[in-house]
Short mmCIF file of C-alpha atoms and ligand atoms in Angstrom, two decimals:
data_model
loop_
_atom_site.label_atom_id
_atom_site.label_comp_id
_atom_site.label_asym_id
_atom_site.label_seq_id
_atom_site.Cartn_x
_atom_site.Cartn_y
_atom_site.Cartn_z
CA MET O 1013 115.39 90.98 96.07
CA ASP O 1014 111.49 91.34 95.49
CA ARG O 1015 110.16 94.69 96.80
CA TYR O 1016 106.49 94.47 95.69
CA SER O 1017 104.07 91.87 96.24
CA GLU O 1018 100.29 91.45 96.66
CA ILE O 1019 98.92 89.49 99.58
CA THR O 1020 95.72 87.89 98.19
CA ASN O 1021 94.71 85.30 100.54
CA LYS O 1022 93.82 87.05 103.83
CA ASN O 1023 93.54 90.88 104.52
CA GLN O 1024 94.11 91.40 100.56
CA ARG O 1025 96.73 94.23 100.30
CA GLU O 1026 99.85 95.47 98.19
CA ILE O 1027 102.95 95.32 100.12
CA VAL O 1028 106.25 97.02 99.54
CA LEU O 1029 109.68 96.27 101.29
CA LEU O 1030 111.43 99.59 101.21
CA LYS O 1031 115.10 100.79 102.04
CA ALA O 1032 115.61 103.01 105.06
CA PHE O 1033 118.36 104.38 107.28
CA PRO O 1034 119.61 101.95 109.81
CA CYS O 1035 117.34 100.55 112.33
CA ALA O 1036 117.88 102.75 115.70
CA TRP O 1037 118.18 99.64 117.52
CA GLY O 1038 119.80 97.20 115.74
CA LYS O 1039 120.78 94.77 118.21
CA CYS O 1040 117.83 91.96 118.43
CA SER O 1041 119.90 88.67 118.64
CA PHE O 1042 117.84 86.99 115.84
CA CYS O 1043 118.02 89.77 113.21
CA ASP O 1044 120.31 89.93 110.15
CA TYR O 1045 118.01 91.74 107.87
CA ILE O 1046 119.31 95.34 108.65
CA LEU O 1047 121.90 94.64 106.17
CA ASP O 1048 119.27 96.24 103.82
CA ASN O 1049 119.68 99.37 105.53
CA SER O 1050 121.56 102.41 103.95
CA ASN O 1051 123.19 105.95 104.97
CA PHE O 1052 122.81 107.15 101.73
CA GLU O 1053 119.42 109.12 101.48
CA ASP O 1054 119.43 109.80 97.87
CA GLU O 1055 119.93 106.08 97.04
CA ILE O 1056 117.52 104.97 99.52
CA ASN O 1057 114.91 107.45 97.81
CA LYS O 1058 116.02 106.35 94.31
CA VAL O 1059 115.25 102.49 95.30
CA ASN O 1060 112.19 103.62 97.01
CA PHE O 1061 110.38 105.60 94.36
CA GLU O 1062 110.90 102.91 91.40
CA VAL O 1063 109.28 100.28 93.94
CA LEU O 1064 106.53 102.60 94.88
CA GLU O 1065 105.73 103.01 90.97
CA ASN O 1066 104.14 99.45 91.12
CA ILE O 1067 101.44 100.26 93.61
CA THR O 1068 98.09 100.19 91.77
CA GLY O 1069 95.58 100.63 94.63
CA LYS O 1070 93.76 97.58 93.34
CA TYR O 1071 92.86 96.48 97.01
CA LYS O 1072 92.82 100.20 98.49
CA VAL O 1073 95.04 98.69 101.21
CA LEU O 1074 99.01 99.06 101.42
CA GLU O 1075 101.44 97.77 103.52
CA VAL O 1076 104.63 99.43 103.84
CA ILE O 1077 107.63 97.60 105.43
CA ASN O 1078 111.30 98.11 105.99
CA SER O 1079 114.00 96.38 107.76
CA GLY O 1080 113.32 98.56 110.77
CA SER O 1081 110.61 100.93 111.77
CA CYS O 1082 108.64 103.39 109.56
CA PHE O 1083 110.19 106.19 111.20
CA GLU O 1084 113.56 105.33 109.74
CA LEU O 1085 112.01 105.87 106.06
CA PRO O 1086 113.33 109.30 104.72
CA LYS O 1087 110.80 112.23 104.48
CA ASP O 1088 110.77 112.30 100.65
CA THR O 1089 109.86 108.57 100.73
CA LEU O 1090 106.96 109.12 103.35
CA ALA O 1091 105.80 112.10 101.10
CA ARG O 1092 105.73 109.96 97.99
CA ILE O 1093 103.70 107.25 99.76
CA LYS O 1094 101.14 110.05 101.12
CA GLU O 1095 100.95 111.54 97.29
CA ILE O 1096 100.34 107.56 96.25
CA ILE O 1097 97.72 107.15 98.96
CA LYS O 1098 95.77 109.97 97.70
CA GLU O 1099 96.35 109.19 93.67
CA LYS O 1100 95.38 105.56 94.14
CA LYS O 1101 92.41 106.10 96.44
CA ILE O 1102 94.21 103.95 99.20
CA GLU O 1103 92.12 103.66 102.30
CA LYS O 1104 94.11 101.76 104.85
CA LEU O 1105 97.58 101.30 105.49
CA PHE O 1106 99.80 98.73 107.66
CA LEU O 1107 102.83 99.96 109.07
CA GLU O 1108 105.41 98.41 111.71
CA SER O 1109 107.47 100.27 114.34
CA HIS O 1110 109.59 99.20 117.04
CA TRP O 1111 108.65 99.77 120.71
CA ALA O 1112 111.00 102.78 121.01
CA TYR O 1113 108.95 104.96 118.68
CA LYS O 1114 105.69 104.41 120.74
CA ASN O 1115 105.19 107.99 121.53
CA ARG O 1116 105.39 109.11 117.82
CA ILE O 1117 102.72 106.60 116.56
CA GLN O 1118 100.04 109.33 116.67
CA GLU O 1119 102.40 111.61 114.78
CA MET O 1120 102.55 109.04 111.68
CA ARG O 1121 98.70 108.43 112.13
CA ASP O 1122 98.09 112.11 111.75
CA TYR O 1123 100.56 112.60 108.88
CA PHE O 1124 98.85 109.76 106.68
CA GLU O 1125 95.05 110.86 107.75
CA ILE O 1126 94.06 107.40 106.79
CA PRO O 1127 93.40 104.35 109.25
CA ILE O 1128 96.67 102.70 110.01
CA THR O 1129 97.09 99.05 111.45
CA PHE O 1130 100.43 99.56 113.29
CA LYS O 1131 102.41 96.39 113.93
CA ILE O 1132 105.17 95.80 116.25
CA GLY O 1133 107.78 93.12 116.53
CA VAL O 1134 106.67 91.54 119.86
CA GLU O 1135 108.05 88.18 119.19
CA THR O 1136 106.89 86.90 122.48
CA PHE O 1137 105.05 88.37 125.61
CA ASP O 1138 107.46 86.60 127.85
CA TYR O 1139 109.25 89.49 129.27
CA ASP O 1140 112.32 87.89 129.87
CA PHE O 1141 112.79 86.00 126.65
CA ARG O 1142 111.85 88.75 124.49
CA ASN O 1143 114.20 91.50 126.36
CA GLY O 1144 116.99 89.04 127.51
CA TYR O 1145 117.75 86.19 124.96
CA LEU O 1146 116.36 88.24 122.05
CA ASN O 1147 117.41 91.48 123.01
CA LYS O 1148 114.30 93.18 121.68
CA ASN O 1149 114.37 96.13 123.92
CA ALA O 1150 110.63 96.31 124.04
CA LYS O 1151 110.26 96.67 127.62
CA PHE O 1152 106.24 96.94 127.95
CA LYS O 1153 104.81 95.20 130.87
CA THR O 1154 101.17 94.41 130.09
CA VAL O 1155 99.12 93.78 127.13
CA GLU O 1156 97.45 96.96 127.80
CA GLU O 1157 100.32 99.11 127.68
CA LEU O 1158 101.04 97.55 124.35
CA LYS O 1159 97.62 98.33 122.91
CA GLU O 1160 97.66 101.96 124.03
CA TYR O 1161 100.01 102.39 120.92
CA PHE O 1162 99.91 99.32 118.66
CA ASP O 1163 97.07 97.33 116.96
CA SER O 1164 98.90 94.22 115.78
CA PRO O 1165 101.59 92.21 117.26
CA CYS O 1166 104.32 90.19 115.16
CA ILE O 1167 105.04 87.08 117.20
CA MET O 1168 107.95 84.48 116.57
CA VAL O 1169 107.61 80.84 117.12
CA GLY O 1170 110.08 77.88 116.88
CA ILE O 1171 113.36 79.32 118.59
CA LYS O 1172 115.63 77.23 120.56
CA GLY O 1173 115.07 77.93 124.04
CA GLN O 1174 111.44 78.81 123.63
CA THR O 1175 109.04 76.84 125.39
CA LYS O 1176 105.54 75.24 124.52
CA GLU O 1177 103.99 77.02 127.40
CA MET O 1178 105.41 80.29 126.22
CA ILE O 1179 103.93 79.90 122.70
CA ASP O 1180 100.50 78.57 124.18
CA ARG O 1181 100.62 81.93 126.12
CA ASP O 1182 101.32 84.05 123.28
CA MET O 1183 98.77 82.68 121.31
CA GLU O 1184 96.31 82.83 123.87
CA ILE O 1185 97.21 86.72 124.36
CA VAL O 1186 96.96 87.34 120.60
CA LEU O 1187 93.54 85.40 120.00
CA ASN O 1188 91.91 86.95 122.92
CA ASN O 1189 93.16 90.86 122.59
CA PHE O 1190 93.95 91.67 119.23
CA ASP O 1191 92.09 92.18 115.69
CA HIS O 1192 95.09 91.32 113.89
CA ALA O 1193 98.56 89.58 114.52
CA THR O 1194 101.15 88.10 112.36
CA ILE O 1195 102.93 84.81 113.41
CA ASN O 1196 106.48 84.46 112.03
CA VAL O 1197 107.91 80.90 111.99
CA PHE O 1198 111.68 81.39 112.73
CA VAL O 1199 113.73 80.30 109.85
CA ASN O 1200 117.66 80.06 110.29
CA ASN O 1201 119.65 82.97 109.22
CA THR O 1202 123.18 84.22 109.79
CA SER O 1203 122.53 85.38 113.43
CA SER O 1204 123.32 82.81 116.29
CA VAL O 1205 119.86 82.20 116.99
CA LYS O 1206 118.61 78.61 116.21
CA ARG O 1207 115.64 77.32 114.92
CA ASP O 1208 113.93 74.45 117.08
CA GLY O 1209 112.64 71.89 114.29
CA GLU O 1210 110.50 70.00 116.73
CA LEU O 1211 108.77 72.73 118.00
CA VAL O 1212 107.91 74.17 114.70
CA ASN O 1213 106.31 70.70 113.92
CA TRP O 1214 104.48 70.87 117.21
CA PHE O 1215 103.49 74.68 116.44
CA ALA O 1216 102.31 73.86 112.90
CA ASN O 1217 100.06 70.73 114.06
CA LYS O 1218 98.79 72.22 117.14
CA TYR O 1219 97.73 75.56 115.81
CA LYS O 1220 97.18 74.65 112.15
CA HIS O 1221 93.51 75.90 112.69
CA LEU O 1222 95.15 79.45 112.62
CA VAL O 1223 95.51 78.94 108.95
CA ASP O 1224 91.66 79.54 108.48
CA ASN O 1225 91.58 82.51 110.90
CA PRO O 1226 91.12 85.52 108.89
CA ASN O 1227 92.63 87.53 111.43
CA ILE O 1228 95.85 85.83 112.10
CA GLU O 1229 98.51 85.84 109.15
CA VAL O 1230 101.21 82.69 109.78
CA LEU O 1231 104.16 83.05 107.85
CA PHE O 1232 105.95 79.53 107.65
CA ASN O 1233 108.77 81.39 105.70
CA ASN O 1234 110.06 84.90 105.94
CA THR O 1235 109.16 85.35 101.95
CA ASP O 1236 105.47 84.26 102.32
CA PHE O 1237 104.31 87.87 101.80
CA GLY O 1238 106.13 87.63 98.53
CA VAL O 1239 108.70 90.37 99.30
CA GLY O 1240 112.41 90.07 100.71
CA ASP O 1241 115.01 87.49 99.50
S1 SF4 W 665 114.18 96.25 115.82
FE1 SF4 W 665 113.66 94.81 113.81
S2 SF4 W 665 115.20 95.63 112.33
FE2 SF4 W 665 115.91 96.41 114.19
S3 SF4 W 665 117.51 94.96 115.11
FE3 SF4 W 665 115.44 94.39 115.99
S4 SF4 W 665 114.61 92.76 114.49
FE4 SF4 W 665 116.36 94.00 113.40
#
């Protein structure tokens, strides 16, 4: 499992994939990456401290991800990240959280004392597909509500059951409302959710211009950021 990488094309930054306690929700129908979670705090910190040693601060920007929300990282790991931010003169952080922690987002912004781009797994702005089929439990009703807390939605495309209209609407919302977003093309995993190859081809063709959009990061494989397995 690669846990450290550099993103060198858009929004250059270092990225670390850390271990964490179990995702508090843990029930999204498409997710099998919570297998990386652990209940053993010492083991989690040991892995994380080693991974964090790789950070050089060369881009002054760091992204920290785990299989869940940043609020599930142990406090000693958070403290080490904060030390490294100071040591390596990092000026900006990317973090990710589930909607369930929306009332604690500001707490994390205050803790790190540098600007944070807070990502959230939205998957789709279609309320029913998101909370029904995908079982995301992110029950915001409007884009404005989401933007009160979060800066950057992660959208998933290419799932069987999704429609072209849904994806068109998601792209329109993302492009017109956010300074940054990530589009994840769904890759089959051990969950029962399946990739729709025809939909992926349609998306890749219709939205190929996004590759040149500096604010939109399109991941055709979930290891495109260089971390994971
Ligand atoms: S919130 Fe994220 S980590 Fe948790 S189950 Fe859903 S997709 Fe998986």
